[in-house]
Amino acid sequence: MTSIAADPADSVFVRACLGEPVEHTPVWFMRQAGRSLPEYRELRAEAGLSMLEACRRPDLVTEITLQPVRRHGVDAAVFYSDIVVPVAAAGVGVEIVAGTGPVVADPIRSTADLARIGRAEPADLSFVEEAVRMLIPRLEGTPLIGFAGAPFTLASYLIEGGPSKTHAKTKALMHGDPHLWHGLAERLAQITSTFLRVQIDAGASAVQLFDSWAGALSEADYRRFVLPHSAAVLQDIGPVVPRIHFGVGTAHLLTAMAEAGADVVGVDWRTPLDQAAALVNVADLRLDGGEPGPARTRAVQGNLDPALLGAPWEVVDHEVRRVLAEGEAATGHVFNLGHGVPPEADPGVLTRIVELVHKISVR
């Protein structure tokens, strides 16, 4: 029962992001294009390419992005790429290691290291533009979500040299050398803005800014070191399409993340959506600490626990209904998981979730 609009801007997904009336709650899944699908694994094996190489092939990106739309009937496609793609285009030596994630050969530890990061120009990302333009007609009205990593999460990879559970080196640099930190974050904000604008200009109907590791920070540190740079990205791309902002473990940061300027705040599985809706719909605060600005109404996205995909169907059914009920407290709700689809997830369960959401959320 996926609602296909002739114009993606009038799709149920885009309207829900903007808090407008919809026929049913739209649903898509973070990481829906990728590891959980056997057709994806088969395609990657046949191509024999690394993750980054696959992300630079418009034909592969197009096919992989389309796979979950065909299989699940989701209300939006998400562009198949990786958050380090624009960083690599800016000259950073990074590779995506299977089972590990992004690994940086020479981590950023000093001001001199900052000079190694160039500016990502649209021409450096021409393969992204080509892929999006190839995708749009084949999506036949299904909106495409572009995405990028937020400055803090990208900086964490560059400073740590790879994934980290504690982000200790990142926090130490942030506090020990604020000048270097802000210089790095400003450069990454420029790279991220360019990456998102290329996708928007080529036809993406919405974008999501992932700050996957922001939950590792206190609210004070987030406001001082991160919020200005995420806000710069969201303000730079402007309100031309809905902007979604998501992080993991960010219950204590939801109000601050909303202030960065997104239209939709993604919520992980730890926070009920009715509580999240109250937290993100408060008067905006000026980033310079001045008087509150006018209140804004934001939609929420989420937030089924991905671990439940392996539970008996009656458990999944109950939890989907709970999430939908809690989402009714928000002006707009986009159903999603509270994080990405695990690689071991049964695709059939995802398809059943889409069908269930569409069935029981009919207005």
mmCIF file of C-alpha atoms in Angstrom:
data_model
loop_
_atom_site.group_PDB
_atom_site.id
_atom_site.type_symbol
_atom_site.label_atom_id
_atom_site.label_comp_id
_atom_site.label_asym_id
_atom_site.label_seq_id
_atom_site.Cartn_x
_atom_site.Cartn_y
_atom_site.Cartn_z
ATOM 1 C CA MET A 1 0.000 0.000 0.000
ATOM 2 C CA THR A 2 2.919 2.313 -0.608
ATOM 3 C CA SER A 3 1.674 5.756 -1.647
ATOM 4 C CA ILE A 4 3.437 6.800 -4.820
ATOM 5 C CA ALA A 5 3.106 10.462 -5.746
ATOM 6 C CA ALA A 6 3.783 11.715 -9.262
ATOM 7 C CA ASP A 7 5.826 14.390 -7.548
ATOM 8 C CA PRO A 8 8.064 13.074 -4.729
ATOM 9 C CA ALA A 9 7.638 16.429 -2.975
ATOM 10 C CA ASP A 10 3.965 15.514 -2.498
ATOM 11 C CA SER A 11 4.732 11.997 -1.250
ATOM 12 C CA VAL A 12 3.437 10.693 2.063
ATOM 13 C CA PHE A 13 7.037 10.635 3.339
ATOM 14 C CA VAL A 14 7.811 14.276 2.564
ATOM 15 C CA ARG A 15 4.448 15.448 3.889
ATOM 16 C CA ALA A 16 4.984 13.556 7.150
ATOM 17 C CA CYS A 17 8.410 15.161 7.515
ATOM 18 C CA LEU A 18 6.770 18.562 7.203
ATOM 19 C CA GLY A 19 3.992 17.729 9.668
ATOM 20 C CA GLU A 20 1.312 17.782 6.973
ATOM 21 C CA PRO A 21 -1.693 15.413 6.789
ATOM 22 C CA VAL A 22 -0.930 11.942 5.396
ATOM 23 C CA GLU A 23 -2.992 8.912 4.385
ATOM 24 C CA HIS A 24 -0.842 6.609 6.497
ATOM 25 C CA THR A 25 2.421 6.728 8.430
ATOM 26 C CA PRO A 26 5.348 6.398 6.029
ATOM 27 C CA VAL A 27 8.087 3.887 6.745
ATOM 28 C CA TRP A 28 11.666 3.324 5.656
ATOM 29 C CA PHE A 29 14.650 1.750 7.405
ATOM 30 C CA MET A 30 18.128 3.070 8.048
ATOM 31 C CA ARG A 31 20.591 0.734 6.307
ATOM 32 C CA GLN A 32 17.741 -0.770 4.289
ATOM 33 C CA ALA A 33 20.025 -0.739 1.241
ATOM 34 C CA GLY A 34 22.776 -3.178 2.078
ATOM 35 C CA ARG A 35 23.946 -6.111 4.083
ATOM 36 C CA SER A 36 20.651 -7.698 5.123
ATOM 37 C CA LEU A 37 19.568 -8.319 1.518
ATOM 38 C CA PRO A 38 20.810 -11.468 -0.257
ATOM 39 C CA GLU A 39 20.541 -9.689 -3.614
ATOM 40 C CA TYR A 40 22.904 -7.026 -2.286
ATOM 41 C CA ARG A 41 25.463 -9.566 -1.115
ATOM 42 C CA GLU A 42 25.257 -11.350 -4.459
ATOM 43 C CA LEU A 43 25.742 -8.114 -6.395
ATOM 44 C CA ARG A 44 28.724 -7.054 -4.296
ATOM 45 C CA ALA A 45 30.319 -10.491 -4.684
ATOM 46 C CA GLU A 46 29.856 -10.400 -8.449
ATOM 47 C CA ALA A 47 31.298 -6.884 -8.686
ATOM 48 C CA GLY A 48 34.317 -7.798 -6.549
ATOM 49 C CA LEU A 49 34.712 -4.206 -5.391
ATOM 50 C CA SER A 50 35.464 -2.649 -2.031
ATOM 51 C CA MET A 51 32.742 -0.623 -0.327
ATOM 52 C CA LEU A 52 34.270 2.685 -1.392
ATOM 53 C CA GLU A 53 34.721 1.454 -4.953
ATOM 54 C CA ALA A 54 31.084 0.354 -5.073
ATOM 55 C CA CYS A 55 29.988 3.783 -3.808
ATOM 56 C CA ARG A 56 31.767 5.376 -6.778
ATOM 57 C CA ARG A 57 29.921 3.260 -9.344
ATOM 58 C CA PRO A 58 26.626 4.996 -10.263
ATOM 59 C CA ASP A 59 25.190 1.837 -11.817
ATOM 60 C CA LEU A 60 25.797 -0.189 -8.651
ATOM 61 C CA VAL A 61 24.588 2.618 -6.390
ATOM 62 C CA THR A 62 21.397 2.837 -8.413
ATOM 63 C CA GLU A 63 20.668 -0.877 -8.258
ATOM 64 C CA ILE A 64 21.492 -1.210 -4.550
ATOM 65 C CA THR A 65 19.357 1.820 -3.646
ATOM 66 C CA LEU A 66 16.407 0.345 -5.552
ATOM 67 C CA GLN A 67 16.614 -3.146 -4.028
ATOM 68 C CA PRO A 68 14.771 -2.462 -0.733
ATOM 69 C CA VAL A 69 12.154 -0.342 -2.528
ATOM 70 C CA ARG A 70 11.318 -3.303 -4.753
ATOM 71 C CA ARG A 71 11.441 -5.883 -1.965
ATOM 72 C CA HIS A 72 9.806 -4.063 0.958
ATOM 73 C CA GLY A 73 7.595 -1.395 -0.620
ATOM 74 C CA VAL A 74 9.042 1.293 1.645
ATOM 75 C CA ASP A 75 7.885 4.891 1.274
ATOM 76 C CA ALA A 76 11.365 6.290 0.635
ATOM 77 C CA ALA A 77 14.681 5.142 -0.779
ATOM 78 C CA VAL A 78 17.949 6.064 0.909
ATOM 79 C CA PHE A 79 20.981 6.798 -1.221
ATOM 80 C CA TYR A 80 23.533 4.000 -1.015
ATOM 81 C CA SER A 81 26.855 5.467 0.047
ATOM 82 C CA ASP A 82 28.992 5.860 3.162
ATOM 83 C CA ILE A 83 29.685 8.803 5.435
ATOM 84 C CA VAL A 84 33.411 8.740 4.588
ATOM 85 C CA VAL A 85 32.851 9.037 0.814
ATOM 86 C CA PRO A 86 33.114 12.873 0.790
ATOM 87 C CA VAL A 87 36.062 12.780 3.211
ATOM 88 C CA ALA A 88 37.907 10.457 0.832
ATOM 89 C CA ALA A 89 37.027 12.830 -2.022
ATOM 90 C CA ALA A 90 38.668 15.609 0.008
ATOM 91 C CA GLY A 91 41.954 13.707 0.047
ATOM 92 C CA VAL A 92 41.817 11.809 3.343
ATOM 93 C CA GLY A 93 43.357 8.339 3.228
ATOM 94 C CA VAL A 94 40.512 6.149 4.463
ATOM 95 C CA GLU A 95 39.225 2.692 3.686
ATOM 96 C CA ILE A 96 36.225 0.737 4.892
ATOM 97 C CA VAL A 97 37.401 -2.527 6.415
ATOM 98 C CA ALA A 98 34.863 -5.360 6.458
ATOM 99 C CA GLY A 99 33.782 -6.137 10.007
ATOM 100 C CA THR A 100 35.460 -2.988 11.351
ATOM 101 C CA GLY A 101 34.276 0.092 9.504
ATOM 102 C CA PRO A 102 36.168 3.197 8.365
ATOM 103 C CA VAL A 103 39.900 3.078 9.103
ATOM 104 C CA VAL A 104 42.098 6.169 8.684
ATOM 105 C CA ALA A 105 45.751 5.533 7.917
ATOM 106 C CA ASP A 106 47.080 8.787 9.408
ATOM 107 C CA PRO A 107 44.803 10.148 12.148
ATOM 108 C CA ILE A 108 44.443 13.864 12.804
ATOM 109 C CA ARG A 109 46.397 14.802 15.915
ATOM 110 C CA SER A 110 47.884 18.263 15.215
ATOM 111 C CA THR A 111 47.276 21.500 13.365
ATOM 112 C CA ALA A 112 49.766 20.371 10.721
ATOM 113 C CA ASP A 113 47.587 17.313 10.078
ATOM 114 C CA LEU A 114 44.640 19.551 9.285
ATOM 115 C CA ALA A 115 46.364 20.720 6.122
ATOM 116 C CA ARG A 116 45.984 17.213 4.701
ATOM 117 C CA ILE A 117 42.224 17.657 4.439
ATOM 118 C CA GLY A 118 41.209 19.476 1.288
ATOM 119 C CA ARG A 119 37.879 20.947 0.273
ATOM 120 C CA ALA A 120 35.412 18.625 -1.367
ATOM 121 C CA GLU A 121 34.110 20.384 -4.451
ATOM 122 C CA PRO A 122 31.038 19.269 -6.420
ATOM 123 C CA ALA A 123 33.322 18.147 -9.240
ATOM 124 C CA ASP A 124 35.031 15.749 -6.829
ATOM 125 C CA LEU A 125 31.638 14.144 -6.232
ATOM 126 C CA SER A 126 30.427 13.919 -9.822
ATOM 127 C CA PHE A 127 29.781 10.190 -9.400
ATOM 128 C CA VAL A 128 27.275 11.041 -6.659
ATOM 129 C CA GLU A 129 25.415 13.470 -8.902
ATOM 130 C CA GLU A 130 25.380 10.926 -11.721
ATOM 131 C CA ALA A 131 23.982 8.209 -9.458
ATOM 132 C CA VAL A 132 21.202 10.423 -8.083
ATOM 133 C CA ARG A 133 20.187 11.564 -11.565
ATOM 134 C CA MET A 134 20.164 7.947 -12.709
ATOM 135 C CA LEU A 135 18.020 6.959 -9.732
ATOM 136 C CA ILE A 136 15.269 9.559 -9.841
ATOM 137 C CA PRO A 137 13.400 8.331 -12.942
ATOM 138 C CA ARG A 138 13.752 4.704 -11.889
ATOM 139 C CA LEU A 139 12.221 5.453 -8.481
ATOM 140 C CA GLU A 140 9.013 6.465 -10.274
ATOM 141 C CA GLY A 141 7.925 8.973 -7.658
ATOM 142 C CA THR A 142 9.331 7.306 -4.550
ATOM 143 C CA PRO A 143 11.318 10.045 -2.763
ATOM 144 C CA LEU A 144 15.067 9.668 -2.377
ATOM 145 C CA ILE A 145 16.773 10.487 0.923
ATOM 146 C CA GLY A 146 20.303 11.810 0.626
ATOM 147 C CA PHE A 147 22.569 11.542 3.637
ATOM 148 C CA ALA A 148 25.865 12.508 5.195
ATOM 149 C CA GLY A 149 27.809 12.109 8.413
ATOM 150 C CA ALA A 150 27.770 15.045 10.819
ATOM 151 C CA PRO A 151 31.053 16.856 11.640
ATOM 152 C CA PHE A 152 31.470 15.278 15.092
ATOM 153 C CA THR A 153 31.060 11.698 13.918
ATOM 154 C CA LEU A 154 33.386 12.255 10.954
ATOM 155 C CA ALA A 155 35.933 13.969 13.189
ATOM 156 C CA SER A 156 35.824 11.071 15.622
ATOM 157 C CA TYR A 157 36.838 8.636 12.894
ATOM 158 C CA LEU A 158 39.612 10.956 11.723
ATOM 159 C CA ILE A 159 41.009 11.499 15.218
ATOM 160 C CA GLU A 160 40.622 7.972 16.575
ATOM 161 C CA GLY A 161 41.782 6.354 13.340
ATOM 162 C CA GLY A 162 38.672 4.158 13.250
ATOM 163 C CA PRO A 163 35.608 3.203 15.296
ATOM 164 C CA SER A 164 35.834 3.817 19.043
ATOM 165 C CA LYS A 165 33.656 2.904 22.016
ATOM 166 C CA THR A 166 34.944 5.686 24.255
ATOM 167 C CA HIS A 167 36.030 8.431 21.823
ATOM 168 C CA ALA A 168 38.744 9.223 24.338
ATOM 169 C CA LYS A 169 41.210 10.741 21.857
ATOM 170 C CA THR A 170 38.459 12.852 20.333
ATOM 171 C CA LYS A 171 37.338 14.255 23.675
ATOM 172 C CA ALA A 172 40.925 14.890 24.756
ATOM 173 C CA LEU A 173 41.672 16.863 21.577
ATOM 174 C CA MET A 174 38.365 18.706 21.794
ATOM 175 C CA HIS A 175 39.150 20.030 25.254
ATOM 176 C CA GLY A 176 42.929 20.161 24.971
ATOM 177 C CA ASP A 177 43.120 22.025 21.663
ATOM 178 C CA PRO A 178 39.789 23.750 20.983
ATOM 179 C CA HIS A 179 41.306 25.778 18.157
ATOM 180 C CA LEU A 180 42.309 22.627 16.277
ATOM 181 C CA TRP A 181 38.971 21.004 17.050
ATOM 182 C CA HIS A 182 36.905 23.872 15.661
ATOM 183 C CA GLY A 183 39.168 24.137 12.629
ATOM 184 C CA LEU A 184 38.658 20.465 11.903
ATOM 185 C CA ALA A 185 34.906 20.608 12.520
ATOM 186 C CA GLU A 186 34.524 23.669 10.283
ATOM 187 C CA ARG A 187 36.336 21.923 7.450
ATOM 188 C CA LEU A 188 34.216 18.804 7.859
ATOM 189 C CA ALA A 189 31.063 20.929 7.938
ATOM 190 C CA GLN A 190 32.027 22.367 4.545
ATOM 191 C CA ILE A 191 32.675 18.895 3.133
ATOM 192 C CA THR A 192 29.376 17.603 4.508
ATOM 193 C CA SER A 193 27.396 20.565 3.179
ATOM 194 C CA THR A 194 28.840 20.045 -0.280
ATOM 195 C CA PHE A 195 28.029 16.332 -0.201
ATOM 196 C CA LEU A 196 24.413 17.043 0.769
ATOM 197 C CA ARG A 197 23.969 19.881 -1.717
ATOM 198 C CA VAL A 198 25.193 17.690 -4.577
ATOM 199 C CA GLN A 199 22.518 15.130 -3.679
ATOM 200 C CA ILE A 200 19.804 17.781 -3.317
ATOM 201 C CA ASP A 201 20.698 19.553 -6.545
ATOM 202 C CA ALA A 202 20.600 16.237 -8.404
ATOM 203 C CA GLY A 203 17.093 15.471 -7.128
ATOM 204 C CA ALA A 204 17.065 14.094 -3.566
ATOM 205 C CA SER A 205 13.735 14.860 -1.848
ATOM 206 C CA ALA A 206 15.093 14.906 1.724
ATOM 207 C CA VAL A 207 18.400 14.478 3.548
ATOM 208 C CA GLN A 208 19.490 12.896 6.812
ATOM 209 C CA LEU A 209 22.463 14.077 8.843
ATOM 210 C CA PHE A 210 23.855 11.182 10.885
ATOM 211 C CA ASP A 211 25.642 12.068 14.110
ATOM 212 C CA SER A 212 25.987 8.450 15.120
ATOM 213 C CA TRP A 213 28.395 8.980 18.022
ATOM 214 C CA ALA A 214 27.104 12.257 19.476
ATOM 215 C CA GLY A 215 25.493 10.374 22.353
ATOM 216 C CA ALA A 216 28.954 9.876 23.838
ATOM 217 C CA LEU A 217 29.020 13.580 24.776
ATOM 218 C CA SER A 218 27.511 15.508 27.654
ATOM 219 C CA GLU A 219 24.976 18.157 26.742
ATOM 220 C CA ALA A 220 27.439 20.886 27.725
ATOM 221 C CA ASP A 221 30.140 19.483 25.440
ATOM 222 C CA TYR A 222 27.629 18.948 22.637
ATOM 223 C CA ARG A 223 26.463 22.558 22.818
ATOM 224 C CA ARG A 224 29.995 23.946 22.979
ATOM 225 C CA PHE A 225 31.828 21.762 20.496
ATOM 226 C CA VAL A 226 29.271 20.167 18.171
ATOM 227 C CA LEU A 227 25.997 22.058 17.889
ATOM 228 C CA PRO A 228 27.438 25.092 16.040
ATOM 229 C CA HIS A 229 28.953 22.886 13.334
ATOM 230 C CA SER A 230 25.893 20.676 12.801
ATOM 231 C CA ALA A 231 23.791 23.840 12.698
ATOM 232 C CA ALA A 232 26.135 25.297 10.083
ATOM 233 C CA VAL A 233 25.547 22.271 7.836
ATOM 234 C CA LEU A 234 21.772 22.310 8.201
ATOM 235 C CA GLN A 235 21.585 26.070 7.731
ATOM 236 C CA ASP A 236 23.909 25.984 4.731
ATOM 237 C CA ILE A 237 21.793 23.521 2.776
ATOM 238 C CA GLY A 238 18.672 25.478 3.747
ATOM 239 C CA PRO A 239 15.019 24.411 3.980
ATOM 240 C CA VAL A 240 14.721 23.410 0.318
ATOM 241 C CA VAL A 241 14.001 19.806 1.324
ATOM 242 C CA PRO A 242 13.150 18.236 4.704
ATOM 243 C CA ARG A 243 16.217 17.774 6.913
ATOM 244 C CA ILE A 244 16.427 14.835 9.327
ATOM 245 C CA HIS A 245 18.959 14.742 12.170
ATOM 246 C CA PHE A 246 19.750 11.466 13.937
ATOM 247 C CA GLY A 247 22.079 10.154 16.617
ATOM 248 C CA VAL A 248 22.342 7.112 18.862
ATOM 249 C CA GLY A 249 22.073 7.330 22.652
ATOM 250 C CA THR A 250 20.986 10.950 22.414
ATOM 251 C CA ALA A 251 18.017 11.087 24.804
ATOM 252 C CA HIS A 252 19.807 13.815 26.787
ATOM 253 C CA LEU A 253 20.617 15.723 23.585
ATOM 254 C CA LEU A 254 17.297 15.716 21.727
ATOM 255 C CA THR A 255 16.413 19.316 22.510
ATOM 256 C CA ALA A 256 19.902 20.508 21.606
ATOM 257 C CA MET A 257 19.922 18.456 18.412
ATOM 258 C CA ALA A 258 16.565 19.933 17.439
ATOM 259 C CA GLU A 259 18.038 23.407 17.858
ATOM 260 C CA ALA A 260 20.569 22.622 15.137
ATOM 261 C CA GLY A 261 17.799 23.275 12.649
ATOM 262 C CA ALA A 262 16.385 19.968 11.396
ATOM 263 C CA ASP A 263 12.750 19.510 10.387
ATOM 264 C CA VAL A 264 12.704 15.939 11.700
ATOM 265 C CA VAL A 265 14.612 14.519 14.666
ATOM 266 C CA GLY A 266 15.444 10.827 14.535
ATOM 267 C CA VAL A 267 15.033 9.025 17.856
ATOM 268 C CA ASP A 268 16.751 5.805 18.870
ATOM 269 C CA TRP A 269 14.863 3.004 20.628
ATOM 270 C CA ARG A 270 15.676 4.192 24.162
ATOM 271 C CA THR A 271 13.267 7.133 24.218
ATOM 272 C CA PRO A 272 9.485 6.806 23.682
ATOM 273 C CA LEU A 273 8.363 8.951 20.770
ATOM 274 C CA ASP A 274 5.772 10.854 22.776
ATOM 275 C CA GLN A 275 8.508 11.974 25.169
ATOM 276 C CA ALA A 276 10.826 12.762 22.259
ATOM 277 C CA ALA A 277 8.154 14.866 20.553
ATOM 278 C CA ALA A 278 7.899 17.053 23.639
ATOM 279 C CA LEU A 279 11.676 17.431 23.852
ATOM 280 C CA VAL A 280 12.209 18.484 20.230
ATOM 281 C CA ASN A 281 9.266 20.867 20.034
ATOM 282 C CA VAL A 282 10.455 23.653 22.283
ATOM 283 C CA ALA A 283 11.327 27.274 21.639
ATOM 284 C CA ASP A 284 14.492 27.572 19.605
ATOM 285 C CA LEU A 285 17.474 28.969 21.481
ATOM 286 C CA ARG A 286 19.945 31.270 19.800
ATOM 287 C CA LEU A 287 23.330 29.649 19.398
ATOM 288 C CA ASP A 288 24.972 32.743 20.853
ATOM 289 C CA GLY A 289 23.061 32.319 24.122
ATOM 290 C CA GLY A 290 20.586 35.094 23.459
ATOM 291 C CA GLU A 291 16.825 35.149 23.861
ATOM 292 C CA PRO A 292 14.758 32.166 22.648
ATOM 293 C CA GLY A 293 13.482 32.387 19.114
ATOM 294 C CA PRO A 294 10.018 31.424 17.875
ATOM 295 C CA ALA A 295 8.825 27.888 18.575
ATOM 296 C CA ARG A 296 9.052 25.411 15.718
ATOM 297 C CA THR A 297 7.141 22.215 15.185
ATOM 298 C CA ARG A 298 9.281 19.227 14.289
ATOM 299 C CA ALA A 299 8.373 15.723 13.245
ATOM 300 C CA VAL A 300 10.005 12.650 14.751
ATOM 301 C CA GLN A 301 11.415 9.535 13.150
ATOM 302 C CA GLY A 302 11.775 6.069 14.647
ATOM 303 C CA ASN A 303 12.045 4.032 16.692
ATOM 304 C CA LEU A 304 11.614 0.240 16.820
ATOM 305 C CA ASP A 305 14.539 -1.518 18.530
ATOM 306 C CA PRO A 306 16.481 -3.293 15.736
ATOM 307 C CA ALA A 307 17.156 -6.220 18.073
ATOM 308 C CA LEU A 308 13.448 -7.040 18.012
ATOM 309 C CA LEU A 309 13.651 -8.007 14.350
ATOM 310 C CA GLY A 310 14.804 -11.410 15.596
ATOM 311 C CA ALA A 311 11.920 -11.842 18.056
ATOM 312 C CA PRO A 312 8.717 -13.822 17.378
ATOM 313 C CA TRP A 313 6.316 -11.987 15.082
ATOM 314 C CA GLU A 314 3.736 -11.401 17.817
ATOM 315 C CA VAL A 315 6.406 -9.419 19.711
ATOM 316 C CA VAL A 316 7.279 -7.383 16.630
ATOM 317 C CA ASP A 317 3.591 -6.738 15.923
ATOM 318 C CA HIS A 318 2.998 -5.479 19.474
ATOM 319 C CA GLU A 319 6.039 -3.204 19.427
ATOM 320 C CA VAL A 320 5.210 -1.740 16.013
ATOM 321 C CA ARG A 321 1.760 -0.832 17.300
ATOM 322 C CA ARG A 322 3.287 0.733 20.424
ATOM 323 C CA VAL A 323 5.685 2.871 18.376
ATOM 324 C CA LEU A 324 2.867 4.031 16.123
ATOM 325 C CA ALA A 325 0.697 4.919 19.111
ATOM 326 C CA GLU A 326 3.497 6.933 20.706
ATOM 327 C CA GLY A 327 4.218 8.635 17.390
ATOM 328 C CA GLU A 328 0.700 10.057 17.322
ATOM 329 C CA ALA A 329 1.861 12.623 19.897
ATOM 330 C CA ALA A 330 4.093 14.227 17.260
ATOM 331 C CA THR A 331 3.004 16.621 14.543
ATOM 332 C CA GLY A 332 4.529 14.237 12.016
ATOM 333 C CA HIS A 333 5.887 10.705 12.361
ATOM 334 C CA VAL A 334 8.087 8.675 10.026
ATOM 335 C CA PHE A 335 8.296 5.053 11.152
ATOM 336 C CA ASN A 336 11.809 3.624 11.237
ATOM 337 C CA LEU A 337 14.084 1.558 13.404
ATOM 338 C CA GLY A 338 15.921 3.147 16.302
ATOM 339 C CA HIS A 339 19.197 2.444 14.468
ATOM 340 C CA GLY A 340 20.234 0.662 11.273
ATOM 341 C CA VAL A 341 19.056 -2.720 9.984
ATOM 342 C CA PRO A 342 21.385 -5.404 11.418
ATOM 343 C CA PRO A 343 23.135 -7.526 8.778
ATOM 344 C CA GLU A 344 21.557 -10.700 10.175
ATOM 345 C CA ALA A 345 17.992 -9.345 9.949
ATOM 346 C CA ASP A 346 15.421 -11.413 8.068
ATOM 347 C CA PRO A 347 14.284 -9.277 5.108
ATOM 348 C CA GLY A 348 10.874 -10.934 5.297
ATOM 349 C CA VAL A 349 10.298 -9.390 8.719
ATOM 350 C CA LEU A 350 11.028 -5.927 7.353
ATOM 351 C CA THR A 351 8.534 -6.447 4.548
ATOM 352 C CA ARG A 352 5.875 -7.533 7.058
ATOM 353 C CA ILE A 353 6.586 -4.442 9.180
ATOM 354 C CA VAL A 354 6.018 -2.168 6.185
ATOM 355 C CA GLU A 355 2.728 -3.906 5.449
ATOM 356 C CA LEU A 356 1.651 -3.696 9.099
ATOM 357 C CA VAL A 357 2.520 0.003 9.450
ATOM 358 C CA HIS A 358 0.589 0.833 6.284
ATOM 359 C CA LYS A 359 -2.411 -1.231 7.360
ATOM 360 C CA ILE A 360 -2.895 -0.025 10.917
ATOM 361 C CA SER A 361 -1.943 3.632 10.416
ATOM 362 C CA VAL A 362 -4.519 4.413 7.712
ATOM 363 C CA ARG A 363 -6.157 7.747 8.420
#
